[in-house]
DNA sequence: ACATTTTCAGAAATCGTTTTCAGACATTAC
DNA sequence: GTAATGTCTGAAAACGATTTCTGAAAATGT
């Protein structure tokens, strides 16, 4: 049994009300305040948050539900959310769903039971659908995967445009048979696929998109088969960091050189994309901004619940590296953000 | 204001006690149970966890404090913890401290205010010291960084042995001027340094260890200067995944080929270590086991608080890849866990 | 010196649960 | 038919905080 406000009151010779007032900087005489503080220190008292939350009906907690905290994109976003919440004196309840609707549902239930102040989530496709039918009881902001949205505030990347940028770049580099692997569980994956398809068609090319579970293993497996088959592409676009890793692994396993046998481009500017092979061309997402914007939308809504849903669309930045520069090696020196020598020197 | 058990009771025409009994599978007649369930569904009632925790004095919550959730080592451990907790019907409160003692202290305070059932933490050196002087009020298990330990249960890697393994391997490959970069904020970093130093001396070599903040940037900066200087090593050991990335980046930036100009070995078998350059030789930690073991120690202690502190020491596995195989290329084909062809083919 | 205001502190209600205690009713035993 | 036994249900007391209401003492005004 732990120490309660009652014990402190007793020790200090005051009522619990007074102790509470001391804790919340209420009006209390200097000398009694001192006695209370002494008692708190002597007993090592810490307020019980459950009790406080129950009484005040204020959880001071932001829920954050993501699909996979191992994905650096989400760890970075999480960091942005946490920083903002911390500054506002709020706690963050972080949950990862593993792209599993069952877990997603159970965490959503948990959020309700915790009576969270607000929620930030990156829903799977299935959940997105459900959220429109059964709206949540508390303010929520969708990140990364908002779909057409509608009911909720959201912060997303301009996925179609970003996919188009990659296709355009590959096209200009002379690639024509450009394939793509896309996460099948998120609206984001689908949007990137749509952007890719549209961009391909606009250039008179036939798109060849494949929807996959967004994991390294799925990417590697699918890509291995694809590369070994008759319809192997010259270039490939991967819709997130995990699939991108899968593509690279498959290429290596099959002995396909990047970019001469296979050009590779993808999403998410993770540390390793800079050091692998000739460097990977990627779309960098403003990860920290996404978290910060989400919190800012959320706080606005908390202050003003009547607000109409807002959608913040951020732009990605295309970082060109060696993985897409086979045909015009001259372009390399101009465009690359980091010198190539290191990468080239990696070979024994 | 949200729906409470009282509303349900009213709607179902029973007392709150009965509703509570329905929720906890207590003895209640089938037909009333049905009515209550109907009311719950109709109202969309969800129990208030704060109230429940207050009443039962059971938080059903495990605290998990790590230094940096972006570090794949901790995300993996976290996953292990969460899985085990989930199976036991417990919630996990995840906090990352950024290797910052201030944040660490505040999260520890938070854990106390949440009245967590138990705690799993990877303390900084400074915190480790404090924990010995002011023992925690609730069961705790130290992971990854237990130091000499003493008061607490802990799960750690055999760091000295692992460091020795790397030195031994490099030595056998013919390297002599072997340097090392180690995280300065954790007991683990120091232990690996000690193991490295001891192993070097045992072979008649002079160790050259450098203590750094455990970040990519710190690793890259320190390594860049080191490699550019007169005392540049032939081989380098990095004590964690972040420093390892820093080493690789520095080598690339300076145009040092791996392994012919610089052999590289490190800790943490992250995905990218397999695909970068010729593949990086690393010590793989049993990450999931660490999390699972920690939870198991914690549960034991919850059931039997009188237990003497136990220390579980796990072994790492050395995965040899191309980054340490410059002198004896023949050894490559035998030892490597993955074929090298892919990596070699990466070069344009 | 008395009335009025201000300042500070305590009693008690409250938040939403669980749980104990006791009572109501039905069932079984004789 | 009464006593003894179960089965179910409700009233009320916690859990540990905050907050309202009220009153006592102190400070102020005249």
mmCIF file of N, CA and C (backbone and C1' of nucleotides) in Angstrom, chain A residues 4-16 18-20 22 28 31-43, chain C residues 9-10:
data_model
loop_
_atom_site.group_PDB
_atom_site.id
_atom_site.type_symbol
_atom_site.label_atom_id
_atom_site.label_comp_id
_atom_site.label_asym_id
_atom_site.label_seq_id
_atom_site.Cartn_x
_atom_site.Cartn_y
_atom_site.Cartn_z
ATOM 1 N N UNK A 4 -0.538 8.028 0.655
ATOM 2 C CA UNK A 4 -1.552 8.862 0.032
ATOM 3 C C UNK A 4 -1.519 10.269 0.611
ATOM 4 N N UNK A 5 -2.326 11.081 0.025
ATOM 5 C CA UNK A 5 -2.406 12.470 0.442
ATOM 6 C C UNK A 5 -2.824 12.562 1.910
ATOM 7 N N UNK A 6 -3.565 11.540 2.348
ATOM 8 C CA UNK A 6 -4.041 11.496 3.731
ATOM 9 C C UNK A 6 -2.870 11.394 4.705
ATOM 10 N N UNK A 7 -1.923 10.545 4.360
ATOM 11 C CA UNK A 7 -0.747 10.371 5.212
ATOM 12 C C UNK A 7 0.019 11.681 5.330
ATOM 13 N N UNK A 8 0.122 12.355 4.208
ATOM 14 C CA UNK A 8 0.833 13.630 4.207
ATOM 15 C C UNK A 8 0.118 14.628 5.105
ATOM 16 N N UNK A 9 -1.212 14.684 4.941
ATOM 17 C CA UNK A 9 -2.012 15.624 5.735
ATOM 18 C C UNK A 9 -1.800 15.371 7.224
ATOM 19 N N UNK A 10 -1.862 14.121 7.584
ATOM 20 C CA UNK A 10 -1.694 13.744 8.989
ATOM 21 C C UNK A 10 -0.334 14.209 9.510
ATOM 22 N N UNK A 11 0.677 13.841 8.741
ATOM 23 C CA UNK A 11 2.045 14.166 9.161
ATOM 24 C C UNK A 11 2.252 15.674 9.298
ATOM 25 N N UNK A 12 1.616 16.427 8.408
ATOM 26 C CA UNK A 12 1.808 17.877 8.428
ATOM 27 C C UNK A 12 0.828 18.560 9.375
ATOM 28 N N UNK A 13 -0.129 17.791 9.899
ATOM 29 C CA UNK A 13 -1.110 18.372 10.805
ATOM 30 C C UNK A 13 -2.087 19.311 10.112
ATOM 31 N N UNK A 14 -2.443 18.970 8.881
ATOM 32 C CA UNK A 14 -3.425 19.781 8.149
ATOM 33 C C UNK A 14 -4.451 18.849 7.519
ATOM 34 N N UNK A 15 -5.403 19.423 6.812
ATOM 35 C CA UNK A 15 -6.398 18.586 6.137
ATOM 36 C C UNK A 15 -5.905 18.204 4.741
ATOM 37 N N UNK A 16 -6.536 17.194 4.185
ATOM 38 C CA UNK A 16 -6.141 16.773 2.840
ATOM 39 C C UNK A 16 -6.378 17.890 1.832
ATOM 40 N N UNK A 18 -5.917 20.980 2.192
ATOM 41 C CA UNK A 18 -4.761 21.876 2.212
ATOM 42 C C UNK A 18 -3.594 21.287 1.433
ATOM 43 N N UNK A 19 -3.358 20.007 1.637
ATOM 44 C CA UNK A 19 -2.274 19.371 0.895
ATOM 45 C C UNK A 19 -2.533 19.500 -0.606
ATOM 46 N N UNK A 20 -3.757 19.226 -0.986
ATOM 47 C CA UNK A 20 -4.105 19.318 -2.391
ATOM 48 C C UNK A 20 -3.846 20.731 -2.911
ATOM 49 N N UNK A 22 -1.722 22.844 -1.771
ATOM 50 C CA UNK A 22 -0.274 23.045 -1.894
ATOM 51 C C UNK A 22 0.212 22.483 -3.228
ATOM 52 N N UNK A 28 -2.425 29.263 0.058
ATOM 53 C CA UNK A 28 -2.126 28.640 1.354
ATOM 54 C C UNK A 28 -0.937 29.381 1.975
ATOM 55 N N UNK A 31 3.954 29.336 5.777
ATOM 56 C CA UNK A 31 4.515 28.399 6.754
ATOM 57 C C UNK A 31 3.857 27.024 6.679
ATOM 58 N N UNK A 32 2.533 27.008 6.463
ATOM 59 C CA UNK A 32 1.898 25.690 6.328
ATOM 60 C C UNK A 32 2.354 25.023 5.040
ATOM 61 N N UNK A 33 2.513 25.813 4.005
ATOM 62 C CA UNK A 33 2.997 25.266 2.746
ATOM 63 C C UNK A 33 4.327 24.547 2.983
ATOM 64 N N UNK A 34 5.149 25.193 3.758
ATOM 65 C CA UNK A 34 6.463 24.631 4.045
ATOM 66 C C UNK A 34 6.345 23.306 4.797
ATOM 67 N N UNK A 35 5.453 23.314 5.817
ATOM 68 C CA UNK A 35 5.270 22.079 6.589
ATOM 69 C C UNK A 35 4.800 20.942 5.684
ATOM 70 N N UNK A 36 3.869 21.270 4.800
ATOM 71 C CA UNK A 36 3.354 20.241 3.877
ATOM 72 C C UNK A 36 4.472 19.720 2.978
ATOM 73 N N UNK A 37 5.238 20.626 2.446
ATOM 74 C CA UNK A 37 6.339 20.195 1.582
ATOM 75 C C UNK A 37 7.318 19.302 2.332
ATOM 76 N N UNK A 38 7.547 19.665 3.587
ATOM 77 C CA UNK A 38 8.439 18.834 4.403
ATOM 78 C C UNK A 38 7.876 17.427 4.548
ATOM 79 N N UNK A 39 6.586 17.372 4.841
ATOM 80 C CA UNK A 39 5.939 16.069 5.028
ATOM 81 C C UNK A 39 6.009 15.248 3.732
ATOM 82 N N UNK A 40 5.755 15.910 2.611
ATOM 83 C CA UNK A 40 5.806 15.227 1.309
ATOM 84 C C UNK A 40 7.188 14.612 1.102
ATOM 85 N N UNK A 41 8.178 15.407 1.369
ATOM 86 C CA UNK A 41 9.540 14.942 1.165
ATOM 87 C C UNK A 41 9.877 13.793 2.120
ATOM 88 N N UNK A 42 9.506 13.985 3.382
ATOM 89 C CA UNK A 42 9.815 12.962 4.389
ATOM 90 C C UNK A 42 9.186 11.622 4.036
ATOM 91 N N UNK A 43 7.980 11.664 3.524
ATOM 92 C CA UNK A 43 7.266 10.414 3.233
ATOM 93 C C UNK A 43 7.548 9.913 1.821
ATOM 94 P P DA C 9 -3.489 27.998 5.678
ATOM 95 O "O5'" DA C 9 -4.817 27.260 6.119
ATOM 96 C "C5'" DA C 9 -5.160 27.255 7.488
ATOM 97 C "C4'" DA C 9 -6.402 26.421 7.686
ATOM 98 C "C3'" DA C 9 -6.257 24.973 7.215
ATOM 99 O "O3'" DA C 9 -6.692 24.149 8.266
ATOM 100 C "C1'" DA C 9 -8.179 25.978 6.236
ATOM 101 P P DG C 10 -6.518 22.549 8.162
ATOM 102 O "O5'" DG C 10 -8.041 22.113 8.205
ATOM 103 C "C5'" DG C 10 -8.837 22.575 9.279
ATOM 104 C "C4'" DG C 10 -10.277 22.203 9.042
ATOM 105 C "C3'" DG C 10 -10.498 20.732 8.678
ATOM 106 O "O3'" DG C 10 -11.670 20.305 9.324
ATOM 107 C "C1'" DG C 10 -11.400 22.106 6.989
#
